[in-house]
Amino acid sequence: MDKKLLKEFAMKSRVALHDTIRAKLTAMNVTESANWTQNGELYQANINGKNVVLSADEKSRYDKLQAAVKTEGIKTIVEKAAYTWFNRIVAIRYMELNEMLPQGKHNEWLGIRVLS
């Protein structure tokens, strides 16, 4: 079996995931602090010219992500996220092809397609 195409696909997918994740983190402005105002249970800030509103739970996750970027660096966070998502997508596709996705009450395959 020629593994060259598989290697090329994996490398291109990894780069695409890296670029997408880095763009999302940049759009979320996680490398800089924003001035958040609290209105009830919602938090509001202007990030890159957009009005962003987060719930308390979302704000907590945002703060954790921002702290991780400061501690580990954006490059490491992007690498971890890309690695995790690539592995998840490959695992889902493998399960899909081998009819291992959700089964019904009597363990029959439901024919659910996730990635195709």
mmCIF file with all atom_site columns, C-alpha atoms in Angstrom:
data_model
loop_
_atom_site.group_PDB
_atom_site.id
_atom_site.type_symbol
_atom_site.label_atom_id
_atom_site.label_alt_id
_atom_site.label_comp_id
_atom_site.label_asym_id
_atom_site.label_entity_id
_atom_site.label_seq_id
_atom_site.pdbx_PDB_ins_code
_atom_site.Cartn_x
_atom_site.Cartn_y
_atom_site.Cartn_z
_atom_site.occupancy
_atom_site.B_iso_or_equiv
_atom_site.pdbx_formal_charge
_atom_site.auth_seq_id
_atom_site.auth_comp_id
_atom_site.auth_asym_id
_atom_site.auth_atom_id
_atom_site.pdbx_PDB_model_num
ATOM 1   C CA . MET A 1 1   ? 0.000   0.000  0.000  1.00 0.00 ? 1   MET A CA 1
ATOM 2   C CA . ASP A 1 2   ? 1.340   3.404  -0.980 1.00 0.00 ? 2   ASP A CA 1
ATOM 3   C CA . LYS A 1 3   ? 1.293   5.567  2.135  1.00 0.00 ? 3   LYS A CA 1
ATOM 4   C CA . LYS A 1 4   ? 2.462   8.711  0.358  1.00 0.00 ? 4   LYS A CA 1
ATOM 5   C CA . LEU A 1 5   ? -1.081  9.989  -0.291 1.00 0.00 ? 5   LEU A CA 1
ATOM 6   C CA . LEU A 1 6   ? -2.069  9.309  3.308  1.00 0.00 ? 6   LEU A CA 1
ATOM 7   C CA . LYS A 1 7   ? 0.964   11.206 4.607  1.00 0.00 ? 7   LYS A CA 1
ATOM 8   C CA . GLU A 1 8   ? 0.233   14.147 2.297  1.00 0.00 ? 8   GLU A CA 1
ATOM 9   C CA . PHE A 1 9   ? -3.411  14.195 3.380  1.00 0.00 ? 9   PHE A CA 1
ATOM 10  C CA . ALA A 1 10  ? -2.464  14.102 7.072  1.00 0.00 ? 10  ALA A CA 1
ATOM 11  C CA . MET A 1 11  ? 0.064   16.914 6.680  1.00 0.00 ? 11  MET A CA 1
ATOM 12  C CA . LYS A 1 12  ? -2.325  19.117 4.681  1.00 0.00 ? 12  LYS A CA 1
ATOM 13  C CA . SER A 1 13  ? -5.134  18.467 7.166  1.00 0.00 ? 13  SER A CA 1
ATOM 14  C CA . ARG A 1 14  ? -2.862  19.313 10.083 1.00 0.00 ? 14  ARG A CA 1
ATOM 15  C CA . VAL A 1 15  ? -1.826  22.607 8.472  1.00 0.00 ? 15  VAL A CA 1
ATOM 16  C CA . ALA A 1 16  ? -5.458  23.457 7.682  1.00 0.00 ? 16  ALA A CA 1
ATOM 17  C CA . LEU A 1 17  ? -6.480  22.737 11.282 1.00 0.00 ? 17  LEU A CA 1
ATOM 18  C CA . HIS A 1 18  ? -3.575  24.826 12.588 1.00 0.00 ? 18  HIS A CA 1
ATOM 19  C CA . ASP A 1 19  ? -4.547  27.766 10.382 1.00 0.00 ? 19  ASP A CA 1
ATOM 20  C CA . THR A 1 20  ? -8.230  27.542 11.316 1.00 0.00 ? 20  THR A CA 1
ATOM 21  C CA . ILE A 1 21  ? -7.553  27.280 15.047 1.00 0.00 ? 21  ILE A CA 1
ATOM 22  C CA . ARG A 1 22  ? -5.028  30.121 15.007 1.00 0.00 ? 22  ARG A CA 1
ATOM 23  C CA . ALA A 1 23  ? -7.502  32.322 13.080 1.00 0.00 ? 23  ALA A CA 1
ATOM 24  C CA . LYS A 1 24  ? -10.253 31.544 15.590 1.00 0.00 ? 24  LYS A CA 1
ATOM 25  C CA . LEU A 1 25  ? -7.973  32.331 18.550 1.00 0.00 ? 25  LEU A CA 1
ATOM 26  C CA . THR A 1 26  ? -6.919  35.572 16.874 1.00 0.00 ? 26  THR A CA 1
ATOM 27  C CA . ALA A 1 27  ? -10.557 36.491 16.239 1.00 0.00 ? 27  ALA A CA 1
ATOM 28  C CA . MET A 1 28  ? -11.307 35.748 19.912 1.00 0.00 ? 28  MET A CA 1
ATOM 29  C CA . ASN A 1 29  ? -8.431  38.058 20.902 1.00 0.00 ? 29  ASN A CA 1
ATOM 30  C CA . VAL A 1 30  ? -7.090  35.607 23.506 1.00 0.00 ? 30  VAL A CA 1
ATOM 31  C CA . THR A 1 31  ? -3.599  37.104 23.411 1.00 0.00 ? 31  THR A CA 1
ATOM 32  C CA . GLU A 1 32  ? -4.771  40.483 24.712 1.00 0.00 ? 32  GLU A CA 1
ATOM 33  C CA . SER A 1 33  ? -7.013  41.429 27.595 1.00 0.00 ? 33  SER A CA 1
ATOM 34  C CA . ALA A 1 34  ? -10.435 42.884 26.919 1.00 0.00 ? 34  ALA A CA 1
ATOM 35  C CA . ASN A 1 35  ? -12.509 45.156 29.118 1.00 0.00 ? 35  ASN A CA 1
ATOM 36  C CA . TRP A 1 36  ? -15.423 42.968 30.184 1.00 0.00 ? 36  TRP A CA 1
ATOM 37  C CA . THR A 1 37  ? -18.549 44.410 31.746 1.00 0.00 ? 37  THR A CA 1
ATOM 38  C CA . GLN A 1 38  ? -21.022 42.250 33.618 1.00 0.00 ? 38  GLN A CA 1
ATOM 39  C CA . ASN A 1 39  ? -24.742 42.663 33.045 1.00 0.00 ? 39  ASN A CA 1
ATOM 40  C CA . GLY A 1 40  ? -26.613 40.177 35.214 1.00 0.00 ? 40  GLY A CA 1
ATOM 41  C CA . GLU A 1 41  ? -25.294 36.754 34.272 1.00 0.00 ? 41  GLU A CA 1
ATOM 42  C CA . LEU A 1 42  ? -23.826 37.929 30.968 1.00 0.00 ? 42  LEU A CA 1
ATOM 43  C CA . TYR A 1 43  ? -20.414 39.394 30.217 1.00 0.00 ? 43  TYR A CA 1
ATOM 44  C CA . GLN A 1 44  ? -19.915 41.845 27.381 1.00 0.00 ? 44  GLN A CA 1
ATOM 45  C CA . ALA A 1 45  ? -16.818 43.192 25.619 1.00 0.00 ? 45  ALA A CA 1
ATOM 46  C CA . ASN A 1 46  ? -15.800 44.774 22.338 1.00 0.00 ? 46  ASN A CA 1
ATOM 47  C CA . ILE A 1 47  ? -13.300 42.433 20.660 1.00 0.00 ? 47  ILE A CA 1
ATOM 48  C CA . ASN A 1 48  ? -11.837 43.376 17.276 1.00 0.00 ? 48  ASN A CA 1
ATOM 49  C CA . GLY A 1 49  ? -14.721 45.765 16.659 1.00 0.00 ? 49  GLY A CA 1
ATOM 50  C CA . LYS A 1 50  ? -17.390 43.184 17.476 1.00 0.00 ? 50  LYS A CA 1
ATOM 51  C CA . ASN A 1 51  ? -19.676 43.215 20.480 1.00 0.00 ? 51  ASN A CA 1
ATOM 52  C CA . VAL A 1 52  ? -19.143 39.846 22.211 1.00 0.00 ? 52  VAL A CA 1
ATOM 53  C CA . VAL A 1 53  ? -21.577 38.545 24.827 1.00 0.00 ? 53  VAL A CA 1
ATOM 54  C CA . LEU A 1 54  ? -20.708 35.464 26.911 1.00 0.00 ? 54  LEU A CA 1
ATOM 55  C CA . SER A 1 55  ? -22.525 33.565 29.627 1.00 0.00 ? 55  SER A CA 1
ATOM 56  C CA . ALA A 1 56  ? -20.753 33.080 32.959 1.00 0.00 ? 56  ALA A CA 1
ATOM 57  C CA . ASP A 1 57  ? -19.751 29.549 31.902 1.00 0.00 ? 57  ASP A CA 1
ATOM 58  C CA . GLU A 1 58  ? -18.426 30.729 28.535 1.00 0.00 ? 58  GLU A CA 1
ATOM 59  C CA . LYS A 1 59  ? -16.529 33.578 30.218 1.00 0.00 ? 59  LYS A CA 1
ATOM 60  C CA . SER A 1 60  ? -14.939 31.094 32.625 1.00 0.00 ? 60  SER A CA 1
ATOM 61  C CA . ARG A 1 61  ? -13.789 28.920 29.701 1.00 0.00 ? 61  ARG A CA 1
ATOM 62  C CA . TYR A 1 62  ? -12.535 32.007 27.849 1.00 0.00 ? 62  TYR A CA 1
ATOM 63  C CA . ASP A 1 63  ? -10.486 33.028 30.899 1.00 0.00 ? 63  ASP A CA 1
ATOM 64  C CA . LYS A 1 64  ? -9.013  29.514 31.184 1.00 0.00 ? 64  LYS A CA 1
ATOM 65  C CA . LEU A 1 65  ? -8.075  29.553 27.495 1.00 0.00 ? 65  LEU A CA 1
ATOM 66  C CA . GLN A 1 66  ? -6.519  32.987 27.841 1.00 0.00 ? 66  GLN A CA 1
ATOM 67  C CA . ALA A 1 67  ? -4.511  31.829 30.890 1.00 0.00 ? 67  ALA A CA 1
ATOM 68  C CA . ALA A 1 68  ? -3.333  28.721 29.008 1.00 0.00 ? 68  ALA A CA 1
ATOM 69  C CA . VAL A 1 69  ? -2.176  30.864 26.079 1.00 0.00 ? 69  VAL A CA 1
ATOM 70  C CA . LYS A 1 70  ? -0.224  33.097 28.462 1.00 0.00 ? 70  LYS A CA 1
ATOM 71  C CA . THR A 1 71  ? 1.318   30.106 30.270 1.00 0.00 ? 71  THR A CA 1
ATOM 72  C CA . GLU A 1 72  ? 2.038   27.727 27.389 1.00 0.00 ? 72  GLU A CA 1
ATOM 73  C CA . GLY A 1 73  ? 2.075   30.051 24.403 1.00 0.00 ? 73  GLY A CA 1
ATOM 74  C CA . ILE A 1 74  ? -0.296  30.232 21.480 1.00 0.00 ? 74  ILE A CA 1
ATOM 75  C CA . LYS A 1 75  ? 1.808   27.850 19.363 1.00 0.00 ? 75  LYS A CA 1
ATOM 76  C CA . THR A 1 76  ? 1.472   25.047 21.931 1.00 0.00 ? 76  THR A CA 1
ATOM 77  C CA . ILE A 1 77  ? -2.263  25.599 22.371 1.00 0.00 ? 77  ILE A CA 1
ATOM 78  C CA . VAL A 1 78  ? -2.794  25.539 18.594 1.00 0.00 ? 78  VAL A CA 1
ATOM 79  C CA . GLU A 1 79  ? -0.733  22.333 18.301 1.00 0.00 ? 79  GLU A CA 1
ATOM 80  C CA . LYS A 1 80  ? -2.667  20.603 21.093 1.00 0.00 ? 80  LYS A CA 1
ATOM 81  C CA . ALA A 1 81  ? -6.038  21.596 19.655 1.00 0.00 ? 81  ALA A CA 1
ATOM 82  C CA . ALA A 1 82  ? -5.110  20.548 16.103 1.00 0.00 ? 82  ALA A CA 1
ATOM 83  C CA . TYR A 1 83  ? -3.735  17.207 17.324 1.00 0.00 ? 83  TYR A CA 1
ATOM 84  C CA . THR A 1 84  ? -6.831  16.521 19.419 1.00 0.00 ? 84  THR A CA 1
ATOM 85  C CA . TRP A 1 85  ? -9.325  17.394 16.686 1.00 0.00 ? 85  TRP A CA 1
ATOM 86  C CA . PHE A 1 86  ? -7.453  15.533 13.960 1.00 0.00 ? 86  PHE A CA 1
ATOM 87  C CA . ASN A 1 87  ? -7.421  12.375 16.095 1.00 0.00 ? 87  ASN A CA 1
ATOM 88  C CA . ARG A 1 88  ? -11.113 12.738 16.917 1.00 0.00 ? 88  ARG A CA 1
ATOM 89  C CA . ILE A 1 89  ? -12.078 13.180 13.281 1.00 0.00 ? 89  ILE A CA 1
ATOM 90  C CA . VAL A 1 90  ? -10.009 10.159 12.216 1.00 0.00 ? 90  VAL A CA 1
ATOM 91  C CA . ALA A 1 91  ? -11.532 8.054  15.012 1.00 0.00 ? 91  ALA A CA 1
ATOM 92  C CA . ILE A 1 92  ? -15.081 9.049  14.039 1.00 0.00 ? 92  ILE A CA 1
ATOM 93  C CA . ARG A 1 93  ? -14.398 8.232  10.392 1.00 0.00 ? 93  ARG A CA 1
ATOM 94  C CA . TYR A 1 94  ? -12.910 4.844  11.343 1.00 0.00 ? 94  TYR A CA 1
ATOM 95  C CA . MET A 1 95  ? -15.944 4.066  13.489 1.00 0.00 ? 95  MET A CA 1
ATOM 96  C CA . GLU A 1 96  ? -18.251 5.174  10.691 1.00 0.00 ? 96  GLU A CA 1
ATOM 97  C CA . LEU A 1 97  ? -16.599 2.946  8.089  1.00 0.00 ? 97  LEU A CA 1
ATOM 98  C CA . ASN A 1 98  ? -16.609 -0.044 10.427 1.00 0.00 ? 98  ASN A CA 1
ATOM 99  C CA . GLU A 1 99  ? -20.244 0.460  11.479 1.00 0.00 ? 99  GLU A CA 1
ATOM 100 C CA . MET A 1 100 ? -19.269 1.126  15.078 1.00 0.00 ? 100 MET A CA 1
ATOM 101 C CA . LEU A 1 101 ? -21.339 4.273  15.596 1.00 0.00 ? 101 LEU A CA 1
ATOM 102 C CA . PRO A 1 102 ? -24.515 4.388  17.734 1.00 0.00 ? 102 PRO A CA 1
ATOM 103 C CA . GLN A 1 103 ? -26.559 1.271  17.812 1.00 0.00 ? 103 GLN A CA 1
ATOM 104 C CA . GLY A 1 104 ? -30.228 0.791  18.453 1.00 0.00 ? 104 GLY A CA 1
ATOM 105 C CA . LYS A 1 105 ? -31.945 -0.942 21.330 1.00 0.00 ? 105 LYS A CA 1
ATOM 106 C CA . HIS A 1 106 ? -31.104 -4.380 19.960 1.00 0.00 ? 106 HIS A CA 1
ATOM 107 C CA . ASN A 1 107 ? -27.506 -3.550 18.947 1.00 0.00 ? 107 ASN A CA 1
ATOM 108 C CA . GLU A 1 108 ? -28.385 -3.116 15.275 1.00 0.00 ? 108 GLU A CA 1
ATOM 109 C CA . TRP A 1 109 ? -26.395 -0.521 13.382 1.00 0.00 ? 109 TRP A CA 1
ATOM 110 C CA . LEU A 1 110 ? -28.536 2.543  12.736 1.00 0.00 ? 110 LEU A CA 1
ATOM 111 C CA . GLY A 1 111 ? -26.710 3.519  9.551  1.00 0.00 ? 111 GLY A CA 1
ATOM 112 C CA . ILE A 1 112 ? -25.722 6.889  10.950 1.00 0.00 ? 112 ILE A CA 1
ATOM 113 C CA . ARG A 1 113 ? -23.223 8.746  8.782  1.00 0.00 ? 113 ARG A CA 1
ATOM 114 C CA . VAL A 1 114 ? -21.289 11.537 10.438 1.00 0.00 ? 114 VAL A CA 1
ATOM 115 C CA . LEU A 1 115 ? -18.493 12.468 8.046  1.00 0.00 ? 115 LEU A CA 1
ATOM 116 C CA . SER A 1 116 ? -19.771 11.178 4.724  1.00 0.00 ? 116 SER A CA 1
#
